[in-house]
Coordinates of C-alpha atoms and ligand atoms in Angstrom, one line a residue:
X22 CA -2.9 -48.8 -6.7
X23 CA -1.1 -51.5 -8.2
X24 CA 0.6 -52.8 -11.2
X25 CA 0.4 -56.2 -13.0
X26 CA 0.8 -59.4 -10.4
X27 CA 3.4 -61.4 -10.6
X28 CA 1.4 -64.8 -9.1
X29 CA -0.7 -63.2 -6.4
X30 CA 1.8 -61.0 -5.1
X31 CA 0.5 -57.0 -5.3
X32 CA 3.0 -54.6 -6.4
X33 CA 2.3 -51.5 -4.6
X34 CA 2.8 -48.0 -6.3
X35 CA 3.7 -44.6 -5.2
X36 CA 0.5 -42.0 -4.8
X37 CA 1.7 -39.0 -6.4
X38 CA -0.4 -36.0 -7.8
X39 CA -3.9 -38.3 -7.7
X40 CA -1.8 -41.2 -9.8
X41 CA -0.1 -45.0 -8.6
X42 CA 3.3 -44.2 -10.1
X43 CA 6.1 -46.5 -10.1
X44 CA 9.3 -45.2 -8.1
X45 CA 12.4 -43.6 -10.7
X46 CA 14.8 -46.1 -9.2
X47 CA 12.7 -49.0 -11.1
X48 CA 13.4 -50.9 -7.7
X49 CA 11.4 -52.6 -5.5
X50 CA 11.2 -54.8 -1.9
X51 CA 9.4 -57.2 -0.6
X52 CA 7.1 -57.1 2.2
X53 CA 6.8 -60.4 3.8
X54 CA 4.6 -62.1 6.5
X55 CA 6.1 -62.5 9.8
X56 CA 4.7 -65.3 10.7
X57 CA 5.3 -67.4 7.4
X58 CA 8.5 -66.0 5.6
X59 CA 7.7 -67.9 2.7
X60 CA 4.2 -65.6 2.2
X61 CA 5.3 -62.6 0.5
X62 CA 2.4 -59.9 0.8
X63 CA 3.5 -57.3 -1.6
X64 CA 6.2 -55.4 -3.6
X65 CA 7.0 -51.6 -2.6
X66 CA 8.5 -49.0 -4.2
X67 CA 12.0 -48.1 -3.3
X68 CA 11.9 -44.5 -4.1
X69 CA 14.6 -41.8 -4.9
X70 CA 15.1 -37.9 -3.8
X71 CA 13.2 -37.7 -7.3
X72 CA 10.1 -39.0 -6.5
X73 CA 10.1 -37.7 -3.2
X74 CA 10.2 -34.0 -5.0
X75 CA 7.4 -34.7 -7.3
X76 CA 5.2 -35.4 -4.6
X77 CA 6.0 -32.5 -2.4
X78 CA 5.9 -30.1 -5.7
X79 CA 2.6 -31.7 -6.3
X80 CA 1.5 -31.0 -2.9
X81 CA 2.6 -27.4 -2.6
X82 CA 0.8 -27.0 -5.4
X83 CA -2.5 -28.3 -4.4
X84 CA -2.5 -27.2 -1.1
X85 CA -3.3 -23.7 -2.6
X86 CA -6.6 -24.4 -3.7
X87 CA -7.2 -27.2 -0.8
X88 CA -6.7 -24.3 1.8
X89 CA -9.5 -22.2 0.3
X90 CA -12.2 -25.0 0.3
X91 CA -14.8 -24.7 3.2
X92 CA -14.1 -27.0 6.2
X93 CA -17.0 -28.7 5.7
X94 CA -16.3 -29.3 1.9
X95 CA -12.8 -31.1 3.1
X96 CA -14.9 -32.7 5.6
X97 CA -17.2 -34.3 2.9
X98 CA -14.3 -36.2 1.4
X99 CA -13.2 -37.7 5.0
X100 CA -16.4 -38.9 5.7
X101 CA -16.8 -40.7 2.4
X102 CA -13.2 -42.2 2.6
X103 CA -14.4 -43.2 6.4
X104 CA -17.3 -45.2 4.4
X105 CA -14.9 -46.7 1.9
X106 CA -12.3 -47.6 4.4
X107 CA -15.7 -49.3 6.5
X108 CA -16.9 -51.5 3.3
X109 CA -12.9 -52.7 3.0
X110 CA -12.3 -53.4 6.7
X111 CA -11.9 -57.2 6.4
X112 CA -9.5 -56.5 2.9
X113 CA -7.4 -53.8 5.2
X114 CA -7.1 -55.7 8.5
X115 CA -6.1 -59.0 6.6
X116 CA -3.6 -57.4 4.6
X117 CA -2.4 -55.8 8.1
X118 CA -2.3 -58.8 9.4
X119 CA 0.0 -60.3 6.5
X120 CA 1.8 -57.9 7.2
X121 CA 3.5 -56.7 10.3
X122 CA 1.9 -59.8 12.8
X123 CA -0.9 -58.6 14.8
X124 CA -3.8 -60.9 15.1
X125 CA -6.9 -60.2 12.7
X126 CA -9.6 -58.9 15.5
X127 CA -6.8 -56.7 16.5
X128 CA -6.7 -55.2 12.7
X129 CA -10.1 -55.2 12.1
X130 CA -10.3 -53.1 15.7
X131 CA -7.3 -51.0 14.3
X132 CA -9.0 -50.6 11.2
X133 CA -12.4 -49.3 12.6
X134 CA -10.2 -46.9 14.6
X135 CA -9.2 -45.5 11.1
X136 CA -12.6 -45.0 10.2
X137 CA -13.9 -43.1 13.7
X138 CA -10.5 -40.8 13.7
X139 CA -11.5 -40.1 10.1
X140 CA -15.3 -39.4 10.9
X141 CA -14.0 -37.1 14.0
X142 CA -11.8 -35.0 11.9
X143 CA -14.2 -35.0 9.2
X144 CA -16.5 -33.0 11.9
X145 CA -13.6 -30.6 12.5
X146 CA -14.2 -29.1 9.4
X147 CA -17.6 -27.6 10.6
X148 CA -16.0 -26.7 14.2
X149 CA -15.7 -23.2 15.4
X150 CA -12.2 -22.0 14.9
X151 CA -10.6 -19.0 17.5
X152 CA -11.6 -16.8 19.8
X153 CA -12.5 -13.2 20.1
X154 CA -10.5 -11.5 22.5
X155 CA -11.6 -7.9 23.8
X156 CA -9.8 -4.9 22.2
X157 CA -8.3 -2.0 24.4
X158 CA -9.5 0.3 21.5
X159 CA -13.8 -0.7 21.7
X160 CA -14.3 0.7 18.0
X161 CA -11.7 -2.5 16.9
X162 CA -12.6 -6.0 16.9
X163 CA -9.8 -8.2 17.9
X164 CA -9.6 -12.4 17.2
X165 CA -7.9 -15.3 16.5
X166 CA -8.0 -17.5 13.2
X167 CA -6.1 -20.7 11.9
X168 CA -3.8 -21.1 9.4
X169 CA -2.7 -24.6 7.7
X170 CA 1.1 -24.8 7.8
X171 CA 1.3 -25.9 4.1
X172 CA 2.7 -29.1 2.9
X173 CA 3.1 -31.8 5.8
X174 CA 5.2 -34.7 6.2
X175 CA 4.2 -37.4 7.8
X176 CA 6.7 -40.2 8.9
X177 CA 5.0 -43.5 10.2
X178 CA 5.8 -46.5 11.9
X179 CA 5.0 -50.7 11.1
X180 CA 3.1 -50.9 14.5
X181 CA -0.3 -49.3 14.2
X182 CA -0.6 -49.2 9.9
X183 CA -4.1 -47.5 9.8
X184 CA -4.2 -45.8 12.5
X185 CA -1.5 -43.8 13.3
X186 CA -1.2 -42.6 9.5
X187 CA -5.3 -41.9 9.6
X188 CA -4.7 -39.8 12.9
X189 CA -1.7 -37.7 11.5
X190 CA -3.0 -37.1 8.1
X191 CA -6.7 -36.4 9.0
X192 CA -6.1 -33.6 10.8
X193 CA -3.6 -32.1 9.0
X194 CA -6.2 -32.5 5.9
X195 CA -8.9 -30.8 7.7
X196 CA -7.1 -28.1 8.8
X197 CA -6.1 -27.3 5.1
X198 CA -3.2 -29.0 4.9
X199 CA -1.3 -31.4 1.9
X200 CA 0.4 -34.4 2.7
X201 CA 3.4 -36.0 1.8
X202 CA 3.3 -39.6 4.0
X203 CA 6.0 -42.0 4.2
X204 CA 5.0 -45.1 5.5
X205 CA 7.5 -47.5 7.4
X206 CA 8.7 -50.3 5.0
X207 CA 7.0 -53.1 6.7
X208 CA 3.5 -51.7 6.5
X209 CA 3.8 -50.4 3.4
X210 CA 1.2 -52.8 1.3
X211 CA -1.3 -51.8 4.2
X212 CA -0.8 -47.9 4.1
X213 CA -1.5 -47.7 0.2
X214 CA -4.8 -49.6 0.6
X215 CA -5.3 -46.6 2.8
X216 CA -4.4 -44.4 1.1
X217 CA -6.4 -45.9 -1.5
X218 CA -9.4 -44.8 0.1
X219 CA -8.8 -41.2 -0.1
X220 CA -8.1 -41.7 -3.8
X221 CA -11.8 -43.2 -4.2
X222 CA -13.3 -40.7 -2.1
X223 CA -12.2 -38.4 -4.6
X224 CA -9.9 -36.3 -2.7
X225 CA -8.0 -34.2 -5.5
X226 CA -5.0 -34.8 -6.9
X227 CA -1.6 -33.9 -5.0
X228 CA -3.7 -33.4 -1.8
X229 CA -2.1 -36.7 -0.3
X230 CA 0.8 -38.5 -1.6
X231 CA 2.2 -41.5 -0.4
X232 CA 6.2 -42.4 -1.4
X233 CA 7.6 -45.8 -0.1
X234 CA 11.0 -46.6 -0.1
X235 CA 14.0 -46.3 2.9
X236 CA 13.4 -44.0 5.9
X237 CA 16.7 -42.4 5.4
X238 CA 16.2 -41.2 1.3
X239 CA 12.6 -40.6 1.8
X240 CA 11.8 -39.6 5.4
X241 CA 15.0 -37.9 6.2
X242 CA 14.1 -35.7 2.4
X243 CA 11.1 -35.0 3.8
X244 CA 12.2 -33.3 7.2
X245 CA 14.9 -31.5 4.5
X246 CA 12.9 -30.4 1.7
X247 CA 12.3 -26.5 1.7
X248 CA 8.8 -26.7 0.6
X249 CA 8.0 -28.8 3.4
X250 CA 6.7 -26.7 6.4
X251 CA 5.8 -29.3 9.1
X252 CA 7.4 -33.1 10.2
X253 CA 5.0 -35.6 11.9
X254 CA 6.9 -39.0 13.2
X255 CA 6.1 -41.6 15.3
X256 CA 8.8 -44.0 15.9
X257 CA 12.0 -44.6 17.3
X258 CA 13.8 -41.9 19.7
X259 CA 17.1 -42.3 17.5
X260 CA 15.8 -41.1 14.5
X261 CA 12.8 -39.1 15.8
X262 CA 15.6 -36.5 17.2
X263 CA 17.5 -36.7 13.9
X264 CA 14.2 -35.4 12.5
X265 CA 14.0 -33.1 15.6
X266 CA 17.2 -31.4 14.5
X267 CA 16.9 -30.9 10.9
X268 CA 13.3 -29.7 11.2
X269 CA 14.8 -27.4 14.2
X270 CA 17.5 -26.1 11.9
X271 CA 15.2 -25.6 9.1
X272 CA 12.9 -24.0 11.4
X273 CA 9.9 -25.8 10.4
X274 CA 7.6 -27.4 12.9
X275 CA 7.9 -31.0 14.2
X276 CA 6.1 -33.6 16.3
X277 CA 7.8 -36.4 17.6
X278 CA 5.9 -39.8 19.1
X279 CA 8.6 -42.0 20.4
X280 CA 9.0 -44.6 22.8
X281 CA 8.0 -45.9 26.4
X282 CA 8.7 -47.7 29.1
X283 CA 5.4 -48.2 30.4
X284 CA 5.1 -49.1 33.9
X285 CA 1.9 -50.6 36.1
X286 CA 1.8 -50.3 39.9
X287 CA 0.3 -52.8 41.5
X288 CA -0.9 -51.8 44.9
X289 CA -1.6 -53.7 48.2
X290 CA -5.5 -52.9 48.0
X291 CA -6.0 -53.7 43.9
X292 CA -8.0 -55.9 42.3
X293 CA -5.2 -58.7 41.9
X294 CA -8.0 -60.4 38.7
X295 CA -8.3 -57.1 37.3
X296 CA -4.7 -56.0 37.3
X297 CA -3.4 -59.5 35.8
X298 CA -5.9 -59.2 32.8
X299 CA -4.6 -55.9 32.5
X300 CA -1.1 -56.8 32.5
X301 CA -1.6 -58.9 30.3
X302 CA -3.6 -57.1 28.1
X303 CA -1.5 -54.2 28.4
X304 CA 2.0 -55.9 27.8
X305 CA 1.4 -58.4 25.5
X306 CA -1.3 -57.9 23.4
X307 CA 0.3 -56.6 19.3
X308 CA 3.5 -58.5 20.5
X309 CA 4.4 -55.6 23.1
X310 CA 5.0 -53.8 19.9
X311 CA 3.0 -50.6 21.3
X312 CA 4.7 -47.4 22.5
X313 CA 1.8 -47.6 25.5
X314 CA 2.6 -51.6 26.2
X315 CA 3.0 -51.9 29.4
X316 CA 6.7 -53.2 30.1
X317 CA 7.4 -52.7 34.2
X318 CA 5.3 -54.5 36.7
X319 CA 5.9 -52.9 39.9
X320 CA 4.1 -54.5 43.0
X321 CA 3.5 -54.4 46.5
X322 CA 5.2 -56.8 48.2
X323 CA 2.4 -57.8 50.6
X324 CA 0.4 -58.9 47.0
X325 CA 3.7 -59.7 45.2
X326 CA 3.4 -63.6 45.6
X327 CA -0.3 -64.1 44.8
X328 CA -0.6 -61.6 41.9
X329 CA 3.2 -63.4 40.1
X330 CA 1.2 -66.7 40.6
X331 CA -2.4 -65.4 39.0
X332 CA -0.1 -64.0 36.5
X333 CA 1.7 -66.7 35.5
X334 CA -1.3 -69.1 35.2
X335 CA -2.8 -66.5 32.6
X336 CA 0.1 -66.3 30.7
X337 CA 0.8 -69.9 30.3
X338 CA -2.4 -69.7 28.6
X339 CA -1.6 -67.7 25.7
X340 CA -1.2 -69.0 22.6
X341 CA 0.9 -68.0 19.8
X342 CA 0.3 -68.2 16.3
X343 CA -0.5 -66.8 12.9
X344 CA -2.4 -63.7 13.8
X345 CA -5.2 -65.0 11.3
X346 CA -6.1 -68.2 12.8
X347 CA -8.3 -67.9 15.1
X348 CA -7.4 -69.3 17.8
X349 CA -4.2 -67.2 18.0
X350 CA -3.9 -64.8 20.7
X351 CA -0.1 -63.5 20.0
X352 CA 1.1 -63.2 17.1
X353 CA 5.4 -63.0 15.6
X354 CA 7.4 -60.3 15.8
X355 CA 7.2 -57.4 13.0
X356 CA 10.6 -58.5 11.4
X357 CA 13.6 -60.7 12.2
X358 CA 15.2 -57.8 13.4
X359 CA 12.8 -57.1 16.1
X360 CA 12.7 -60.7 16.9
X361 CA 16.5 -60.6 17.4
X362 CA 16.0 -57.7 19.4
X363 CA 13.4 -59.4 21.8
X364 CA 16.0 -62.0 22.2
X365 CA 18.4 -60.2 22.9
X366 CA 17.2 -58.2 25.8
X367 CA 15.8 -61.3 27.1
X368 CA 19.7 -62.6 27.5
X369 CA 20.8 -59.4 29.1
X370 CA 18.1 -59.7 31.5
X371 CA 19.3 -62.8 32.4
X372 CA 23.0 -61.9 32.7
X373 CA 22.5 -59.0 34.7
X374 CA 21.2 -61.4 37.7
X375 CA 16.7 -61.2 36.6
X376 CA 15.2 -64.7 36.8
X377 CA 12.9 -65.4 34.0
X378 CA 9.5 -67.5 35.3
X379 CA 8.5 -68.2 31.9
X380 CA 8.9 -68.1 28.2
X381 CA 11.6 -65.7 26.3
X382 CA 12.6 -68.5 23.3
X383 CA 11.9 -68.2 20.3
X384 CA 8.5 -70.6 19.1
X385 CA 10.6 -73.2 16.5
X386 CA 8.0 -75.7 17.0
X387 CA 5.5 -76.7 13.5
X388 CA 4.0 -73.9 11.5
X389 CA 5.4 -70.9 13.9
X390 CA 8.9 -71.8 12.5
X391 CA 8.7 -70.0 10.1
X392 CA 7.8 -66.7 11.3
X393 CA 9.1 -64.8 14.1
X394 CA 7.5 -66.0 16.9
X395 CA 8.8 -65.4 20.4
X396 CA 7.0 -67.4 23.9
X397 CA 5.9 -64.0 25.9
X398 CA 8.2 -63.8 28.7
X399 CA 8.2 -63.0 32.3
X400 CA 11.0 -61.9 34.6
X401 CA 11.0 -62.0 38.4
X402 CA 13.6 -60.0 40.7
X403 CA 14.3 -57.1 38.5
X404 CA 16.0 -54.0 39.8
X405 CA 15.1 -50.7 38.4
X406 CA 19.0 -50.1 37.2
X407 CA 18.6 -53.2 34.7
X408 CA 18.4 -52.8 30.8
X409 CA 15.3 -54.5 31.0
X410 CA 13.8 -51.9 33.5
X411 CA 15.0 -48.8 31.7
X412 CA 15.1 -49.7 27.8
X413 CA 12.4 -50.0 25.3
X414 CA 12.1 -53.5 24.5
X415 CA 9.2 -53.5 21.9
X416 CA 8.5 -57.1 22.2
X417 CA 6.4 -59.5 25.2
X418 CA 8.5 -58.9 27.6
X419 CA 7.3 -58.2 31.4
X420 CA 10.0 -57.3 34.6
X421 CA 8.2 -57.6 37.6
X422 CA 9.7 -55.5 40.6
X423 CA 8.7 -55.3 44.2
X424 CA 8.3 -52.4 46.4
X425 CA 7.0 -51.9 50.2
X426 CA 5.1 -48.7 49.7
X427 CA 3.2 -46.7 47.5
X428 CA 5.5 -43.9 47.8
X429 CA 8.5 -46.5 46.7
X430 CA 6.4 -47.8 43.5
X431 CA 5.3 -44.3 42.7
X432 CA 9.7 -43.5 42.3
X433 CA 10.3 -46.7 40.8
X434 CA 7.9 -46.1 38.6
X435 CA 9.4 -42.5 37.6
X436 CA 12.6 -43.6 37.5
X437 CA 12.4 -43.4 33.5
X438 CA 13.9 -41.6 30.6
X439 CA 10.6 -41.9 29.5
X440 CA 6.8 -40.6 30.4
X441 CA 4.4 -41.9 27.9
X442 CA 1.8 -43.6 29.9
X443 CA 1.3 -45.6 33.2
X444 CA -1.1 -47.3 35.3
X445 CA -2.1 -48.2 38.8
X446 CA -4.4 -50.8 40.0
X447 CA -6.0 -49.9 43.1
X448 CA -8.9 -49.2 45.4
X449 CA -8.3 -46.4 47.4
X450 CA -9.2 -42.8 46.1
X451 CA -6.1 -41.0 47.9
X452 CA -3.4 -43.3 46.1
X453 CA -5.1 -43.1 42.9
X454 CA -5.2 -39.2 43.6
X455 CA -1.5 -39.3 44.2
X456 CA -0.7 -41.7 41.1
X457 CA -2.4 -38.9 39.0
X458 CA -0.6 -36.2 40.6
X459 CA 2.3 -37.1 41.1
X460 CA 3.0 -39.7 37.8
X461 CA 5.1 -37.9 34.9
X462 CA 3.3 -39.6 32.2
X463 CA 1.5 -38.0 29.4
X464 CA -1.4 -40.5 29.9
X465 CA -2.5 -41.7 33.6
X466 CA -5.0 -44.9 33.9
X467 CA -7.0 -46.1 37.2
X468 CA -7.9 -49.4 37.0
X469 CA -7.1 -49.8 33.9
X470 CA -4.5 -50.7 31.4
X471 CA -1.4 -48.9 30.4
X472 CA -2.4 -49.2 26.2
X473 CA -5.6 -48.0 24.9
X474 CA -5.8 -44.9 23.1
X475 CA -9.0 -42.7 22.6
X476 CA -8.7 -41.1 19.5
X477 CA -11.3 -37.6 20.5
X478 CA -8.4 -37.6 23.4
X479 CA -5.3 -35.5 23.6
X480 CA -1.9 -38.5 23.1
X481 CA 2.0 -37.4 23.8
X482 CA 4.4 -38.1 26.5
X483 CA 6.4 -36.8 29.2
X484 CA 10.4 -36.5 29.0
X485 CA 11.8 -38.7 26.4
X486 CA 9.1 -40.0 25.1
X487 CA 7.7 -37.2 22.8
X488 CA 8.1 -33.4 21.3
X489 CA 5.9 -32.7 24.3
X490 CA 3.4 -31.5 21.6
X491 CA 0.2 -33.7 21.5
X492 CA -1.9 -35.6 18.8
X493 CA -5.2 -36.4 18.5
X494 CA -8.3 -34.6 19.4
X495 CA -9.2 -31.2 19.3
X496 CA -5.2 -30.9 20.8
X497 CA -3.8 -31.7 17.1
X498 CA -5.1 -28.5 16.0
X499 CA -2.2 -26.9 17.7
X500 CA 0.4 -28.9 15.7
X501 CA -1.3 -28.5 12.2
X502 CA -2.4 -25.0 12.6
X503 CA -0.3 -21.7 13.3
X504 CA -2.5 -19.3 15.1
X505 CA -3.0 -16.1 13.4
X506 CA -3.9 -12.6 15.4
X507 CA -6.4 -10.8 13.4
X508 CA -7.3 -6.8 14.5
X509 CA -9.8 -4.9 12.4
X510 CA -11.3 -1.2 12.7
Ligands
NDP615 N1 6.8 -45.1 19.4 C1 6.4 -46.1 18.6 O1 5.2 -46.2 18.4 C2 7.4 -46.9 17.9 C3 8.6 -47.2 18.4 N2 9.5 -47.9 17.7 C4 10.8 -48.2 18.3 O2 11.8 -48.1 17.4 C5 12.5 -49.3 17.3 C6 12.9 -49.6 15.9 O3 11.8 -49.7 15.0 P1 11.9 -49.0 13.5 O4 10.8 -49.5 12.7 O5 13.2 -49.3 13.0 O6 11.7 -47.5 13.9 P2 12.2 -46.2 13.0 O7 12.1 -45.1 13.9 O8 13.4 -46.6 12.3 O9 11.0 -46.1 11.9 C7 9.9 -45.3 12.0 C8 9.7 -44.6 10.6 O10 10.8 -43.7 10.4 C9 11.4 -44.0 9.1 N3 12.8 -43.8 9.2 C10 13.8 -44.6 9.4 N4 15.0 -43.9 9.4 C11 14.7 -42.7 9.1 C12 15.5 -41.5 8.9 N5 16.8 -41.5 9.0 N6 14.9 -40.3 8.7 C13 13.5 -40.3 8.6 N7 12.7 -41.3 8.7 C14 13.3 -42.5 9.0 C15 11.0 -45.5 8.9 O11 11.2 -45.9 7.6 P3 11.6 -47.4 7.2 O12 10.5 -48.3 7.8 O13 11.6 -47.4 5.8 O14 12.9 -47.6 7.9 C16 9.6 -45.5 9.4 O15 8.7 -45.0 8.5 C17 11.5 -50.4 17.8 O16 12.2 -51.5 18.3 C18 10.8 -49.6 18.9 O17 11.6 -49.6 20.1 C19 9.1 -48.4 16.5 C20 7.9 -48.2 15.9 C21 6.9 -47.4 16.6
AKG616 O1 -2.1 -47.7 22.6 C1 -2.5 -47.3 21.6 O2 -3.6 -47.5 21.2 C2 -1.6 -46.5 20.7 C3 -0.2 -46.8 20.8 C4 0.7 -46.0 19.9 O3 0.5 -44.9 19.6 C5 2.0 -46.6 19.4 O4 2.3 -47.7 19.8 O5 2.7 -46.0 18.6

């Protein structure tokens, strides 16, 4: 998957038709390590329109033959890449953590993820498929099959490497389909070991290809390449409904993962403990850098002062460092970029009249100067119409706003662009019943926090926040499949 090393620095290749091929451009990037600039991980191709049409040709080709093989024979080759991808965990999850930040037991985590989502869609391929649906004519026999969609592209983001790219292209490989993946540019040394995987399982050639280079040349020519039947993104909402469009206007299928604004309601009866560790958990953990980090902190007031104080013991705590020394619980920022974004919201909040308790600088202090570090931060007195309340931040960032009711914390808490998921902490059955009703969020937690995604479990959000389609589960049938009537006398 590579080419020659210049000092210990991996040059990562394009996957095209089963071989590492170097981009047409001759042109590469660096990948570097957030949290020591001067560590440069890898080398990436920076690809052309060219390369990007050699893989989906090569794809639309082999999708022919990769349709016809039994479920259970494209199930085979999961499984075996799941076992491959389990012997290389440490190798993946270190690289990960090289590369975009989070702290290694969060890779390795991540990284086992990969491996279940590819053992659960490796199952789909011995799954029944349709239903039989009674006839008006009883000498006919009426059902429903599946058909793949044909070549797939799949557009991924820095923030979850393995999995996100394991549970778009496993499905769409079970269900018979090829693969065209563009990884995003900062996690693109971790995708190709991924990818790798499926190369040593012995998946054939032109069933997956993997093209690196910049999201508008590669990922925008995948959503407008007319062998290309299907677009898969997770990321931003900007370019997720660019991709919208052209797929739209191409007519081609889409689903669009996009962005949240995550919020936790803290009620008068919770479990103040609980709910901190949650919040925590929830908000800060990968940097905030999770579209299901939770972002809004919405409390009752007659718990307001107590659970801001447990809070703000905990988070003091945390310590921020290289995501592979161990004693590291946060690690930097993905890129400069999102670093300068952090910051940056973190000044608007405090010029639109939020206090911030703690934390918001950037960590310039011995080895973290060098990366991208930012001190999680923690905002007191925020009103629902500030930026902070109502834009995705993507970094540790935490707005705590007080309400006097349930019924007040349940609007705040829907006054959102977006839906994706949400959380309540408490211990009576009839506001938890109302929080499930009544919540537009795609994923509703009790007692629990507002990030944690199960992979055998239908994912998507509400309002701006997705395609409304959903992934994961049996649910991503839906998106990689077109149903097909079948009527036979
Ligand atoms: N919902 C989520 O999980 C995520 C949300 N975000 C949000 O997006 C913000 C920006 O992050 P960023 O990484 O720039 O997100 P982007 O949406 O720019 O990137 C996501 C993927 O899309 C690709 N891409 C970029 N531009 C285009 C385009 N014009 N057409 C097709 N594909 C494209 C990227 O490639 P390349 O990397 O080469 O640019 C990457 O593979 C974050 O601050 C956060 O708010 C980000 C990541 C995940
Ligand atoms: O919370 C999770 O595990 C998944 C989050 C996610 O899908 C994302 O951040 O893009």
């Amino acid at each position: 998957m590579t080419t020659s090393t210049e000092k210990t620095v991996q040059t990562v290749l394009n996957y095209i038709d089963g071989q590492w091929v170097e981009a047409s451009t001759g042109q590469t990037a660096e990948s570097l390590n957030p949290a020591n600039v001067d560590d440069v991980v890898g080398r990436y191709q920076l690809s052309s329109s060219e390369d990007l049409d050699q893989a989906v040709e090569a794809a639309w080709k082999a999708q022919k033959e990769w349709r016809k093989l039994p479920g259970s024979a494209r199930g085979d080759i999961l499984f075996k890449a799941a076992d491959i991808m389990e012997k290389r965990i440490d190798e993946i999850a270190r690289t990960m953590t090289r590369e975009m930040g989070k702290t290694f037991p969060e890779a390795k985590g991540e990284t086992a993820r990969g491996v279940a989502i590819l053992r659960y869609y490796a199952g789909e391929g011995m799954r029944p498929v349709g239903d039989v649906i009674p006839s008006t004519d009883s000498s006919a026999i009426m059902f429903t099959t599946r058909t793949p969609l044909g070549v797939v592209g799949v557009i991924t983001p820095w923030n979850f490497p393995v999995a996100i790219p394991m549970w778009k292209a496993a499905p769409a490989l079970i269900y018979g389909n090829a693969v065209v993946m563009k990884p995003a540019s900062e996690a693109a040394v971790t995708c190709a070991k991924v990818i790798d995987c499926l190369h040593e399982a012995g998946i054939p050639a032109g069933v997956i290809n993997m093209v690196t280079g910049s999201g508008s040349v590669v990922g925008q020519g995948l959503a407008e390449h007319p062998k290309v039947s299907g677009i898969t993104f997770t990321g931003s909402n900007g370019v997720g409904k660019k991709l919208g469009q052209l797929a739209l206007e191409r007519g081609i299928k889409y689903q669009l993962e996009m962005g949240g604004k995550n919020p936790v309601i803290v009620a008068e009866d919770a479990d103040l403990d609980l709910a901190v560790d949650a919040t925590i958990s929830g908000g800060l953990k990968s940097t905030g850098q999770k579209c299901t980090a939770t972002s809004r902190v919405i409390v009752h007031e007659d718990v307001y002062e107590e659970f801001r104080e447990k809070l703000l013991a905990k988070v003091a705590e945390i310590t921020v460092g290289d995501g592979l020394n161990e004693g590291s619980w946060m690690g930097p920022s993905v890129s400069e970029n999102q670093l300068n974004t952090v910051l940056s919201y973190v000044q608007k909040g405090k010029e639109e009249g939020a206090k911030l308790l703690y934390g918001g600088n950037r960590c310039e202090k011995g080895a973290n100067a060098k990366g991208f570090f930012v001190e999680p931060a923690v905002f007191d007195e925020v009103t629902p119409d500030m930026a902070i309340a109502r834009e995705e931040i993507f970094g540790p960032v935490l707005a705590l706003m007080k309400v006097s009711s349930f019924e007040e914390a349940l609007d705040v808490a829907n006054d959102s662009d977006y839906g994706l998921s949400a959380s309540v902490f408490t211990t009576n059955i009839s506001k938890a019943l109302s929080f499930i009703n009544e919540m537009d969020a795609g994923l509703v937690r009790i007692n629990a926090e507002s990030a944690g995604v199960e992979l055998q479990a239908p994912f998507g959000g509400m309002k701006q926040s997705s395609s409304h389609s959903r992934e994961q589960g049996r649910a991503a049938i839906e998106f990689f499949t077109s149903i097909k009537t079948v009527f036979v006398k």
